[in-house]
mmCIF file of C-alpha atoms and ligand atoms in Angstrom:
data_model
loop_
_atom_site.group_PDB
_atom_site.id
_atom_site.type_symbol
_atom_site.label_atom_id
_atom_site.label_comp_id
_atom_site.label_asym_id
_atom_site.label_seq_id
_atom_site.Cartn_x
_atom_site.Cartn_y
_atom_site.Cartn_z
ATOM 1 C CA MET A 1 1.554 -79.417 45.864
ATOM 2 C CA THR A 2 1.137 -75.777 46.951
ATOM 3 C CA THR A 3 -2.144 -74.254 45.802
ATOM 4 C CA ILE A 4 -2.127 -70.517 45.312
ATOM 5 C CA LEU A 5 -5.311 -68.540 44.863
ATOM 6 C CA THR A 6 -4.572 -65.286 43.070
ATOM 7 C CA VAL A 7 -6.975 -62.363 43.234
ATOM 8 C CA VAL A 8 -6.785 -59.789 40.451
ATOM 9 C CA GLY A 9 -9.218 -57.186 39.186
ATOM 10 C CA ALA A 10 -7.477 -54.175 37.685
ATOM 11 C CA ARG A 11 -5.150 -53.581 34.765
ATOM 12 C CA PRO A 12 -1.828 -53.280 36.618
ATOM 13 C CA GLN A 13 -2.626 -56.498 38.476
ATOM 14 C CA PHE A 14 -3.054 -58.483 35.274
ATOM 15 C CA ILE A 15 0.401 -57.350 34.198
ATOM 16 C CA LYS A 16 2.068 -58.186 37.532
ATOM 17 C CA ALA A 17 0.181 -61.481 37.885
ATOM 18 C CA ALA A 18 1.216 -62.504 34.359
ATOM 19 C CA ALA A 19 4.872 -62.544 35.412
ATOM 20 C CA VAL A 20 4.190 -64.667 38.503
ATOM 21 C CA SER A 21 1.639 -66.928 36.781
ATOM 22 C CA ARG A 22 4.176 -67.783 34.114
ATOM 23 C CA ALA A 23 6.646 -68.807 36.834
ATOM 24 C CA ILE A 24 3.970 -70.868 38.663
ATOM 25 C CA ARG A 25 3.164 -72.766 35.462
ATOM 26 C CA ALA A 26 6.842 -73.689 35.153
ATOM 27 C CA ARG A 27 6.793 -75.435 38.565
ATOM 28 C CA ASP A 28 5.308 -78.911 39.007
ATOM 29 C CA SER A 29 5.066 -78.261 42.736
ATOM 30 C CA MET A 30 2.565 -75.402 42.428
ATOM 31 C CA SER A 31 -0.882 -74.793 41.027
ATOM 32 C CA GLU A 32 -2.872 -71.592 40.673
ATOM 33 C CA ILE A 33 -6.529 -70.674 40.937
ATOM 34 C CA MET A 34 -7.186 -67.264 39.386
ATOM 35 C CA VAL A 35 -10.032 -65.101 40.657
ATOM 36 C CA HIS A 36 -10.949 -62.024 38.590
ATOM 37 C CA THR A 37 -13.148 -59.669 40.593
ATOM 38 C CA GLY A 38 -14.299 -57.769 37.510
ATOM 39 C CA GLN A 39 -13.133 -54.355 38.787
ATOM 40 C CA HIS A 40 -11.846 -53.603 35.261
ATOM 41 C CA PHE A 41 -14.034 -55.282 32.692
ATOM 42 C CA ASP A 42 -13.704 -53.521 29.297
ATOM 43 C CA ALA A 43 -11.984 -55.680 26.673
ATOM 44 C CA ASN A 44 -9.114 -53.185 26.382
ATOM 45 C CA MET A 45 -8.704 -52.908 30.164
ATOM 46 C CA SER A 46 -8.867 -56.651 30.874
ATOM 47 C CA ASP A 47 -9.190 -59.321 28.126
ATOM 48 C CA VAL A 48 -6.337 -57.941 26.043
ATOM 49 C CA PHE A 49 -3.885 -58.592 28.903
ATOM 50 C CA PHE A 50 -5.057 -62.185 29.409
ATOM 51 C CA ASP A 51 -4.600 -62.791 25.658
ATOM 52 C CA GLU A 52 -1.320 -60.971 25.057
ATOM 53 C CA LEU A 53 0.391 -62.007 28.274
ATOM 54 C CA GLU A 54 -0.892 -65.571 27.981
ATOM 55 C CA ILE A 55 -2.530 -65.651 31.391
ATOM 56 C CA ALA A 56 -4.809 -68.684 31.833
ATOM 57 C CA PRO A 57 -8.474 -67.584 31.794
ATOM 58 C CA PRO A 58 -9.752 -66.845 35.310
ATOM 59 C CA THR A 59 -11.091 -69.865 37.187
ATOM 60 C CA HIS A 60 -13.702 -67.571 38.784
ATOM 61 C CA HIS A 61 -15.038 -64.285 37.455
ATOM 62 C CA LEU A 62 -17.044 -62.335 40.019
ATOM 63 C CA GLY A 63 -18.251 -59.641 37.599
ATOM 64 C CA ILE A 64 -18.113 -56.894 40.247
ATOM 65 C CA GLY A 65 -17.332 -53.631 38.474
ATOM 66 C CA GLY A 66 -18.483 -50.117 39.278
ATOM 67 C CA GLY A 67 -20.253 -48.727 42.329
ATOM 68 C CA GLY A 68 -18.743 -46.915 45.299
ATOM 69 C CA HIS A 69 -15.700 -48.201 47.150
ATOM 70 C CA GLY A 70 -17.640 -49.693 50.068
ATOM 71 C CA ARG A 71 -20.204 -51.493 47.951
ATOM 72 C CA MET A 72 -17.604 -52.788 45.503
ATOM 73 C CA THR A 73 -15.231 -53.994 48.223
ATOM 74 C CA GLY A 74 -18.061 -55.534 50.256
ATOM 75 C CA ARG A 75 -19.365 -57.526 47.301
ATOM 76 C CA MET A 76 -15.856 -58.710 46.472
ATOM 77 C CA LEU A 77 -15.279 -59.779 50.062
ATOM 78 C CA GLU A 78 -18.430 -61.862 49.982
ATOM 79 C CA GLY A 79 -17.577 -63.466 46.626
ATOM 80 C CA ILE A 80 -13.977 -64.261 47.527
ATOM 81 C CA GLU A 81 -14.949 -65.680 50.928
ATOM 82 C CA GLU A 82 -17.332 -68.147 49.260
ATOM 83 C CA ILE A 83 -14.608 -69.351 46.902
ATOM 84 C CA LEU A 84 -12.095 -69.693 49.740
ATOM 85 C CA GLU A 85 -14.521 -71.671 51.875
ATOM 86 C CA ALA A 86 -15.340 -74.028 49.002
ATOM 87 C CA GLY A 87 -11.708 -74.982 48.387
ATOM 88 C CA ARG A 88 -9.139 -73.774 50.838
ATOM 89 C CA PRO A 89 -5.901 -72.835 49.048
ATOM 90 C CA ASP A 90 -2.537 -72.838 50.833
ATOM 91 C CA TRP A 91 -1.986 -69.145 50.027
ATOM 92 C CA VAL A 92 -3.896 -66.146 48.774
ATOM 93 C CA LEU A 93 -1.714 -64.027 46.503
ATOM 94 C CA ILE A 94 -2.622 -60.391 45.962
ATOM 95 C CA TYR A 95 -1.049 -57.474 44.146
ATOM 96 C CA GLY A 96 -0.745 -53.755 44.706
ATOM 97 C CA ASP A 97 -3.365 -51.509 46.203
ATOM 98 C CA THR A 98 -6.817 -51.787 44.654
ATOM 99 C CA ASN A 99 -10.182 -52.713 46.166
ATOM 100 C CA SER A 100 -9.597 -56.248 44.838
ATOM 101 C CA THR A 101 -6.350 -56.357 46.858
ATOM 102 C CA ILE A 102 -7.929 -55.394 50.173
ATOM 103 C CA ALA A 103 -10.947 -57.658 49.575
ATOM 104 C CA GLY A 104 -8.686 -60.665 48.893
ATOM 105 C CA ALA A 105 -6.537 -59.882 51.931
ATOM 106 C CA LEU A 106 -9.420 -59.481 54.360
ATOM 107 C CA ALA A 107 -11.371 -62.506 53.145
ATOM 108 C CA ALA A 108 -8.293 -64.744 53.491
ATOM 109 C CA ALA A 109 -7.014 -63.360 56.797
ATOM 110 C CA LYS A 110 -10.397 -63.876 58.491
ATOM 111 C CA LEU A 111 -10.381 -67.510 57.353
ATOM 112 C CA HIS A 112 -6.791 -67.916 58.595
ATOM 113 C CA ILE A 113 -5.458 -68.503 55.105
ATOM 114 C CA PRO A 114 -2.006 -66.887 54.790
ATOM 115 C CA VAL A 115 -1.802 -63.856 52.532
ATOM 116 C CA ALA A 116 1.173 -63.041 50.299
ATOM 117 C CA HIS A 117 1.237 -59.414 49.180
ATOM 118 C CA VAL A 118 3.225 -58.476 46.095
ATOM 119 C CA GLU A 119 4.224 -54.791 46.100
ATOM 120 C CA ALA A 120 4.066 -54.495 49.867
ATOM 121 C CA GLY A 121 5.321 -51.500 51.828
ATOM 122 C CA LEU A 122 4.678 -48.724 49.322
ATOM 123 C CA ARG A 123 3.473 -45.516 50.897
ATOM 124 C CA SER A 124 2.480 -42.103 49.598
ATOM 125 C CA PHE A 125 1.677 -40.924 53.146
ATOM 126 C CA ASN A 126 -1.480 -39.419 51.665
ATOM 127 C CA LYS A 127 -4.503 -41.051 53.281
ATOM 128 C CA ARG A 128 -6.858 -39.259 50.890
ATOM 129 C CA MET A 129 -5.767 -41.775 48.243
ATOM 130 C CA PRO A 130 -8.000 -44.860 48.304
ATOM 131 C CA GLU A 131 -4.908 -46.847 47.281
ATOM 132 C CA GLU A 132 -3.055 -45.783 50.462
ATOM 133 C CA ILE A 133 -5.825 -47.124 52.705
ATOM 134 C CA ASN A 134 -5.829 -50.393 50.758
ATOM 135 C CA ARG A 135 -2.039 -50.768 51.014
ATOM 136 C CA VAL A 136 -1.694 -50.049 54.700
ATOM 137 C CA LEU A 137 -4.515 -52.392 55.726
ATOM 138 C CA THR A 138 -3.404 -55.154 53.373
ATOM 139 C CA ASP A 139 0.161 -55.083 54.664
ATOM 140 C CA HIS A 140 -1.007 -55.416 58.250
ATOM 141 C CA VAL A 141 -2.886 -58.677 57.587
ATOM 142 C CA SER A 142 -0.278 -60.235 55.268
ATOM 143 C CA THR A 143 1.997 -63.136 56.223
ATOM 144 C CA LEU A 144 4.515 -62.656 53.426
ATOM 145 C CA LEU A 145 5.266 -59.125 52.278
ATOM 146 C CA PHE A 146 7.146 -58.877 49.001
ATOM 147 C CA CYS A 147 8.679 -55.420 48.718
ATOM 148 C CA PRO A 148 9.861 -54.040 45.383
ATOM 149 C CA THR A 149 12.276 -51.594 47.022
ATOM 150 C CA GLN A 150 14.351 -51.029 50.159
ATOM 151 C CA ALA A 151 12.306 -47.901 50.859
ATOM 152 C CA ALA A 152 9.223 -50.153 51.091
ATOM 153 C CA VAL A 153 11.008 -52.403 53.611
ATOM 154 C CA GLY A 154 11.830 -49.269 55.639
ATOM 155 C CA ASN A 155 8.211 -48.057 55.517
ATOM 156 C CA LEU A 156 7.002 -51.373 56.932
ATOM 157 C CA ALA A 157 9.632 -51.342 59.676
ATOM 158 C CA LYS A 158 8.409 -47.897 60.772
ATOM 159 C CA GLU A 159 4.932 -49.429 61.182
ATOM 160 C CA GLY A 160 6.364 -52.317 63.200
ATOM 161 C CA VAL A 161 6.020 -54.862 60.375
ATOM 162 C CA THR A 162 9.283 -56.811 60.127
ATOM 163 C CA THR A 163 8.287 -60.497 60.024
ATOM 164 C CA GLY A 164 7.821 -62.110 56.607
ATOM 165 C CA VAL A 165 9.165 -58.994 54.852
ATOM 166 C CA HIS A 166 11.390 -59.619 51.804
ATOM 167 C CA HIS A 167 12.902 -57.251 49.280
ATOM 168 C CA VAL A 168 12.439 -59.170 46.017
ATOM 169 C CA GLY A 169 12.609 -56.469 43.336
ATOM 170 C CA ASP A 170 9.770 -55.455 41.084
ATOM 171 C CA VAL A 171 7.644 -57.970 39.153
ATOM 172 C CA MET A 172 6.834 -55.158 36.719
ATOM 173 C CA TYR A 173 10.460 -55.253 35.644
ATOM 174 C CA ASP A 174 10.034 -58.993 34.972
ATOM 175 C CA ALA A 175 6.934 -58.112 32.936
ATOM 176 C CA THR A 176 8.741 -55.410 30.958
ATOM 177 C CA LEU A 177 11.625 -57.729 30.083
ATOM 178 C CA ASN A 178 9.172 -60.403 28.929
ATOM 179 C CA ALA A 179 7.182 -58.030 26.746
ATOM 180 C CA ARG A 180 9.664 -55.514 25.395
ATOM 181 C CA ALA A 181 11.391 -57.760 22.876
ATOM 182 C CA LYS A 182 8.042 -59.096 21.637
ATOM 183 C CA ALA A 183 6.688 -55.540 21.354
ATOM 184 C CA ARG A 184 9.658 -54.537 19.212
ATOM 185 C CA GLU A 185 8.798 -57.346 16.785
ATOM 186 C CA THR A 186 5.029 -57.076 16.707
ATOM 187 C CA SER A 187 3.751 -53.591 17.572
ATOM 188 C CA ASP A 188 3.351 -50.974 14.887
ATOM 189 C CA ILE A 189 1.421 -48.484 16.988
ATOM 190 C CA VAL A 190 3.993 -45.687 16.615
ATOM 191 C CA GLY A 191 3.719 -45.911 12.811
ATOM 192 C CA GLN A 192 -0.052 -46.332 12.869
ATOM 193 C CA LEU A 193 -0.410 -43.117 14.861
ATOM 194 C CA ARG A 194 1.970 -41.397 12.393
ATOM 195 C CA LEU A 195 4.372 -40.548 15.196
ATOM 196 C CA GLU A 196 8.097 -40.142 14.806
ATOM 197 C CA PRO A 197 10.232 -42.102 17.277
ATOM 198 C CA GLY A 198 11.775 -39.722 19.796
ATOM 199 C CA LYS A 199 9.382 -36.935 18.833
ATOM 200 C CA TYR A 200 6.284 -37.455 20.931
ATOM 201 C CA VAL A 201 5.283 -37.406 24.576
ATOM 202 C CA LEU A 202 3.405 -40.318 26.187
ATOM 203 C CA SER A 203 0.895 -39.521 28.907
ATOM 204 C CA THR A 204 -1.555 -41.405 31.117
ATOM 205 C CA VAL A 205 -3.962 -39.883 33.641
ATOM 206 C CA HIS A 206 -6.396 -41.758 35.866
ATOM 207 C CA ARG A 207 -5.825 -41.026 39.588
ATOM 208 C CA ALA A 208 -8.861 -39.863 41.531
ATOM 209 C CA GLU A 209 -6.980 -36.756 42.714
ATOM 210 C CA ASN A 210 -6.641 -35.645 39.063
ATOM 211 C CA THR A 211 -10.101 -36.649 37.873
ATOM 212 C CA GLU A 212 -12.534 -36.039 40.724
ATOM 213 C CA SER A 213 -12.857 -32.264 40.460
ATOM 214 C CA ARG A 214 -13.236 -30.092 37.375
ATOM 215 C CA GLU A 215 -10.369 -27.844 38.523
ATOM 216 C CA SER A 216 -7.865 -30.652 38.981
ATOM 217 C CA LEU A 217 -8.642 -32.334 35.646
ATOM 218 C CA GLU A 218 -8.647 -29.013 33.801
ATOM 219 C CA SER A 219 -5.291 -28.120 35.308
ATOM 220 C CA VAL A 220 -3.723 -31.444 34.168
ATOM 221 C CA LEU A 221 -5.240 -31.155 30.690
ATOM 222 C CA ASP A 222 -4.007 -27.558 30.349
ATOM 223 C CA TYR A 223 -0.493 -28.735 31.214
ATOM 224 C CA LEU A 224 -0.666 -31.506 28.604
ATOM 225 C CA LYS A 225 -2.071 -29.127 25.983
ATOM 226 C CA ALA A 226 0.764 -26.678 26.625
ATOM 227 C CA LYS A 227 3.225 -29.568 26.052
ATOM 228 C CA ALA A 228 1.416 -30.484 22.832
ATOM 229 C CA VAL A 229 2.444 -27.145 21.314
ATOM 230 C CA GLY A 230 5.976 -28.539 20.991
ATOM 231 C CA MET A 231 5.358 -32.238 20.280
ATOM 232 C CA PRO A 232 2.354 -34.543 19.913
ATOM 233 C CA VAL A 233 1.123 -35.755 23.298
ATOM 234 C CA VAL A 234 -0.367 -39.255 23.060
ATOM 235 C CA LEU A 235 -2.946 -40.019 25.746
ATOM 236 C CA PRO A 236 -4.347 -43.576 25.910
ATOM 237 C CA LEU A 237 -7.493 -42.561 27.718
ATOM 238 C CA HIS A 238 -8.497 -44.382 30.898
ATOM 239 C CA PRO A 239 -12.293 -44.910 31.142
ATOM 240 C CA ARG A 240 -12.394 -42.993 34.455
ATOM 241 C CA THR A 241 -10.754 -39.938 32.869
ATOM 242 C CA SER A 242 -12.984 -40.126 29.820
ATOM 243 C CA ALA A 243 -16.086 -40.199 32.059
ATOM 244 C CA ALA A 244 -14.735 -37.346 34.220
ATOM 245 C CA ALA A 245 -14.004 -35.132 31.194
ATOM 246 C CA LYS A 246 -17.530 -35.720 29.888
ATOM 247 C CA LYS A 247 -19.048 -34.974 33.279
ATOM 248 C CA HIS A 248 -17.054 -31.747 33.706
ATOM 249 C CA GLY A 249 -17.523 -30.635 30.080
ATOM 250 C CA LEU A 250 -13.766 -30.606 29.345
ATOM 251 C CA ASP A 251 -12.235 -31.309 25.920
ATOM 252 C CA PHE A 252 -8.910 -32.852 24.923
ATOM 253 C CA ASP A 253 -8.371 -30.411 22.091
ATOM 254 C CA SER A 254 -4.842 -30.769 20.670
ATOM 255 C CA LEU A 255 -4.022 -34.028 22.504
ATOM 256 C CA THR A 256 -3.705 -37.265 20.540
ATOM 257 C CA VAL A 257 -6.333 -39.238 22.438
ATOM 258 C CA ILE A 258 -6.529 -42.981 21.802
ATOM 259 C CA ASP A 259 -8.352 -45.860 23.496
ATOM 260 C CA PRO A 260 -6.404 -47.698 26.225
ATOM 261 C CA VAL A 261 -3.845 -49.922 24.513
ATOM 262 C CA GLY A 262 -2.639 -53.458 25.187
ATOM 263 C CA TYR A 263 0.638 -54.055 26.986
ATOM 264 C CA LEU A 264 2.723 -54.653 23.869
ATOM 265 C CA ASP A 265 1.543 -51.401 22.286
ATOM 266 C CA MET A 266 2.203 -49.645 25.588
ATOM 267 C CA MET A 267 5.759 -51.024 25.608
ATOM 268 C CA ALA A 268 6.235 -49.794 22.034
ATOM 269 C CA LEU A 269 4.878 -46.328 22.903
ATOM 270 C CA LEU A 270 7.261 -46.158 25.877
ATOM 271 C CA ASP A 271 10.157 -47.373 23.775
ATOM 272 C CA GLY A 272 9.642 -44.647 21.170
ATOM 273 C CA CYS A 273 8.645 -41.627 23.232
ATOM 274 C CA ALA A 274 10.773 -38.631 24.177
ATOM 275 C CA GLU A 275 9.327 -38.300 27.668
ATOM 276 C CA VAL A 276 6.502 -39.496 29.893
ATOM 277 C CA LEU A 277 3.886 -37.496 31.811
ATOM 278 C CA THR A 278 1.833 -39.710 34.088
ATOM 279 C CA ASP A 279 0.052 -40.152 37.394
ATOM 280 C CA SER A 280 0.365 -43.948 37.147
ATOM 281 C CA GLY A 281 2.591 -45.832 39.559
ATOM 282 C CA GLY A 282 3.417 -48.512 37.013
ATOM 283 C CA VAL A 283 4.125 -46.136 34.152
ATOM 284 C CA GLN A 284 6.579 -44.089 36.275
ATOM 285 C CA LYS A 285 8.738 -47.180 36.660
ATOM 286 C CA GLU A 286 8.272 -48.333 33.086
ATOM 287 C CA ALA A 287 9.531 -44.909 31.991
ATOM 288 C CA TYR A 288 12.700 -45.670 33.956
ATOM 289 C CA PHE A 289 12.902 -49.237 32.564
ATOM 290 C CA HIS A 290 12.924 -47.621 29.112
ATOM 291 C CA ARG A 291 15.271 -44.873 30.376
ATOM 292 C CA LYS A 292 12.822 -42.078 29.557
ATOM 293 C CA PRO A 293 12.479 -38.983 31.755
ATOM 294 C CA CYS A 294 9.156 -38.889 33.576
ATOM 295 C CA THR A 295 7.158 -36.103 35.157
ATOM 296 C CA THR A 296 4.725 -37.457 37.733
ATOM 297 C CA LEU A 297 1.418 -35.605 37.679
ATOM 298 C CA ARG A 298 0.992 -35.797 41.441
ATOM 299 C CA LYS A 299 2.191 -34.133 44.619
ATOM 300 C CA GLU A 300 4.019 -37.223 45.842
ATOM 301 C CA THR A 301 5.199 -40.602 44.626
ATOM 302 C CA GLU A 302 5.667 -44.008 46.231
ATOM 303 C CA TRP A 303 8.576 -44.677 43.861
ATOM 304 C CA VAL A 304 11.018 -42.351 45.580
ATOM 305 C CA GLU A 305 14.107 -44.010 44.110
ATOM 306 C CA THR A 306 13.119 -42.853 40.595
ATOM 307 C CA ILE A 307 13.323 -39.265 41.876
ATOM 308 C CA GLU A 308 16.644 -39.894 43.658
ATOM 309 C CA ALA A 309 18.097 -41.425 40.482
ATOM 310 C CA GLY A 310 17.122 -38.382 38.413
ATOM 311 C CA TRP A 311 14.657 -40.139 36.069
ATOM 312 C CA ASN A 312 11.483 -38.779 37.638
ATOM 313 C CA ARG A 313 10.291 -35.489 39.074
ATOM 314 C CA LEU A 314 7.086 -34.259 40.602
ATOM 315 C CA TRP A 315 4.901 -31.930 38.621
ATOM 316 C CA LYS A 316 5.019 -28.483 40.229
ATOM 317 C CA GLY A 317 7.834 -29.889 42.362
ATOM 318 C CA THR A 318 11.569 -29.822 41.906
ATOM 319 C CA ASP A 319 13.525 -30.398 38.705
ATOM 320 C CA PHE A 320 15.318 -33.633 37.776
ATOM 321 C CA LYS A 321 18.246 -34.524 40.002
ATOM 322 C CA SER A 322 21.556 -34.814 38.244
ATOM 323 C CA PRO A 323 23.453 -36.957 37.308
ATOM 324 C CA ARG A 324 21.045 -39.734 36.303
ATOM 325 C CA THR A 325 21.915 -43.098 37.821
ATOM 326 C CA ASN A 326 20.708 -46.698 37.631
ATOM 327 C CA ILE A 327 18.361 -48.142 40.270
ATOM 328 C CA ALA A 328 19.426 -51.493 41.720
ATOM 329 C CA ASP A 329 16.277 -51.923 43.854
ATOM 330 C CA TYR A 330 14.032 -53.233 41.082
ATOM 331 C CA GLY A 331 16.152 -56.363 40.683
ATOM 332 C CA ASP A 332 17.209 -58.373 37.675
ATOM 333 C CA GLY A 333 13.891 -59.470 36.173
ATOM 334 C CA LYS A 334 13.653 -62.586 38.363
ATOM 335 C CA SER A 335 11.391 -61.275 41.112
ATOM 336 C CA ALA A 336 8.640 -63.781 40.338
ATOM 337 C CA GLU A 337 11.070 -66.664 40.908
ATOM 338 C CA GLN A 338 12.165 -65.201 44.231
ATOM 339 C CA ILE A 339 8.547 -64.782 45.320
ATOM 340 C CA LEU A 340 7.731 -68.422 44.561
ATOM 341 C CA ASN A 341 10.897 -69.678 46.283
ATOM 342 C CA LEU A 342 9.944 -67.756 49.426
ATOM 343 C CA ILE A 343 6.356 -69.059 49.338
ATOM 344 C CA GLU A 344 7.643 -72.630 49.025
ATOM 345 C CA MET A 345 10.088 -72.103 51.887
ATOM 346 C CA ALA A 346 7.328 -70.726 54.116
ATOM 347 C CA ARG A 347 5.185 -73.856 53.815
HETATM 348 N N1 UDP B 1 -0.990 -49.652 30.494
HETATM 349 C C1 UDP B 1 -1.374 -50.307 29.343
HETATM 350 N N2 UDP B 1 -2.164 -49.650 28.443
HETATM 351 C C2 UDP B 1 -2.549 -48.346 28.626
HETATM 352 C C3 UDP B 1 -2.129 -47.674 29.806
HETATM 353 C C4 UDP B 1 -1.362 -48.362 30.731
HETATM 354 O O1 UDP B 1 -1.016 -51.477 29.133
HETATM 355 O O2 UDP B 1 -3.280 -47.821 27.774
HETATM 356 C C5 UDP B 1 -0.181 -50.385 31.469
HETATM 357 C C6 UDP B 1 1.084 -49.697 31.862
HETATM 358 O O3 UDP B 1 2.115 -49.965 30.942
HETATM 359 C C7 UDP B 1 1.351 -50.265 33.242
HETATM 360 C C8 UDP B 1 -0.018 -50.474 33.784
HETATM 361 O O4 UDP B 1 -0.908 -50.471 32.679
HETATM 362 O O5 UDP B 1 1.993 -51.518 33.156
HETATM 363 C C9 UDP B 1 -0.336 -49.347 34.720
HETATM 364 O O6 UDP B 1 -1.632 -49.393 35.080
HETATM 365 P P1 UDP B 1 -2.385 -48.141 35.693
HETATM 366 O O7 UDP B 1 -1.708 -46.895 35.264
HETATM 367 O O8 UDP B 1 -3.810 -48.320 35.344
HETATM 368 O O9 UDP B 1 -2.256 -48.380 37.257
HETATM 369 P P2 UDP B 1 -1.172 -47.987 38.352
HETATM 370 O O10 UDP B 1 0.145 -48.490 37.909
HETATM 371 O O11 UDP B 1 -1.211 -46.511 38.536
HETATM 372 O O12 UDP B 1 -1.652 -48.693 39.577
#
């Protein structure tokens, strides 16, 4: 029996972990211990994903939300280390680029427990992003590095990381395929918001670079408001952005602001929208999975193949490339299976 201890803490990790957790449950040869750090704790940023995506309730909940990066990461490190010492798993499985990711990676690596990193090798080459620091450090202490794209494999090679590196596709595509059909049957959010399919824009904003200063947030909101002259712009509001707008005295005016939604409603909003404006890594790809044009509200993106394929462009950057093409990198919706096969083979 291979025991995997999964560390999650933030919304995109619940979604990615759901795809892999489902595949672990289907194998008699594997068991999973789920640690929730508490980085995201609101019901609509956390519980809703456990319920809707049928993730088993966390075995351990550390309840560490809020505070600065150092304090938060330090407390997580301490909590995760205690759990690892109490019952040593065969693997620690971590996702993406949050403080929960780096805390899980460091705690395990120091105890000589092998780390498997899902979404390894992504780079923005912008070290001012907290996520970039988390990614680079995590990759350098990981034993298995599961890359969603060939570009990610190339990024790791340039840093001298070539052992244990596998291009497995994107678990978020697995997650989208699992949820999209269900969302079509069950979600009525487009109707509830009195939106017409194909006649609204979907936006999400939460990156520190867009929320930390008044100027940057105002500039993004002005862009969205200008868009809203033509079509409703729906903005499921991230708690960080809500707090930043309050702090900077900025309003949302003509934007259709709603609370963060569950994954099925998000799939339905993506399915029905005309275009996507976002600074989210996950939502950029989901726009492509739904074949919707996306404008990324940042100066760079880690998901360079979406730009190459003409489905994404950078705000204030270039226009969409033409013609639009399909992206093979993200796989066929079976990334979770590949990840588990590789973990079993590495035993
Ligand atoms: N998401 C959601 N509800 C929302 C906004 C986003 O379910 O109100 C989902 C979205 O579909 C994607 C994930 O959350 O799967 C992205 O998370 P986020 O943008 O917070 O993080 P990032 O991908 O930028 O790391």
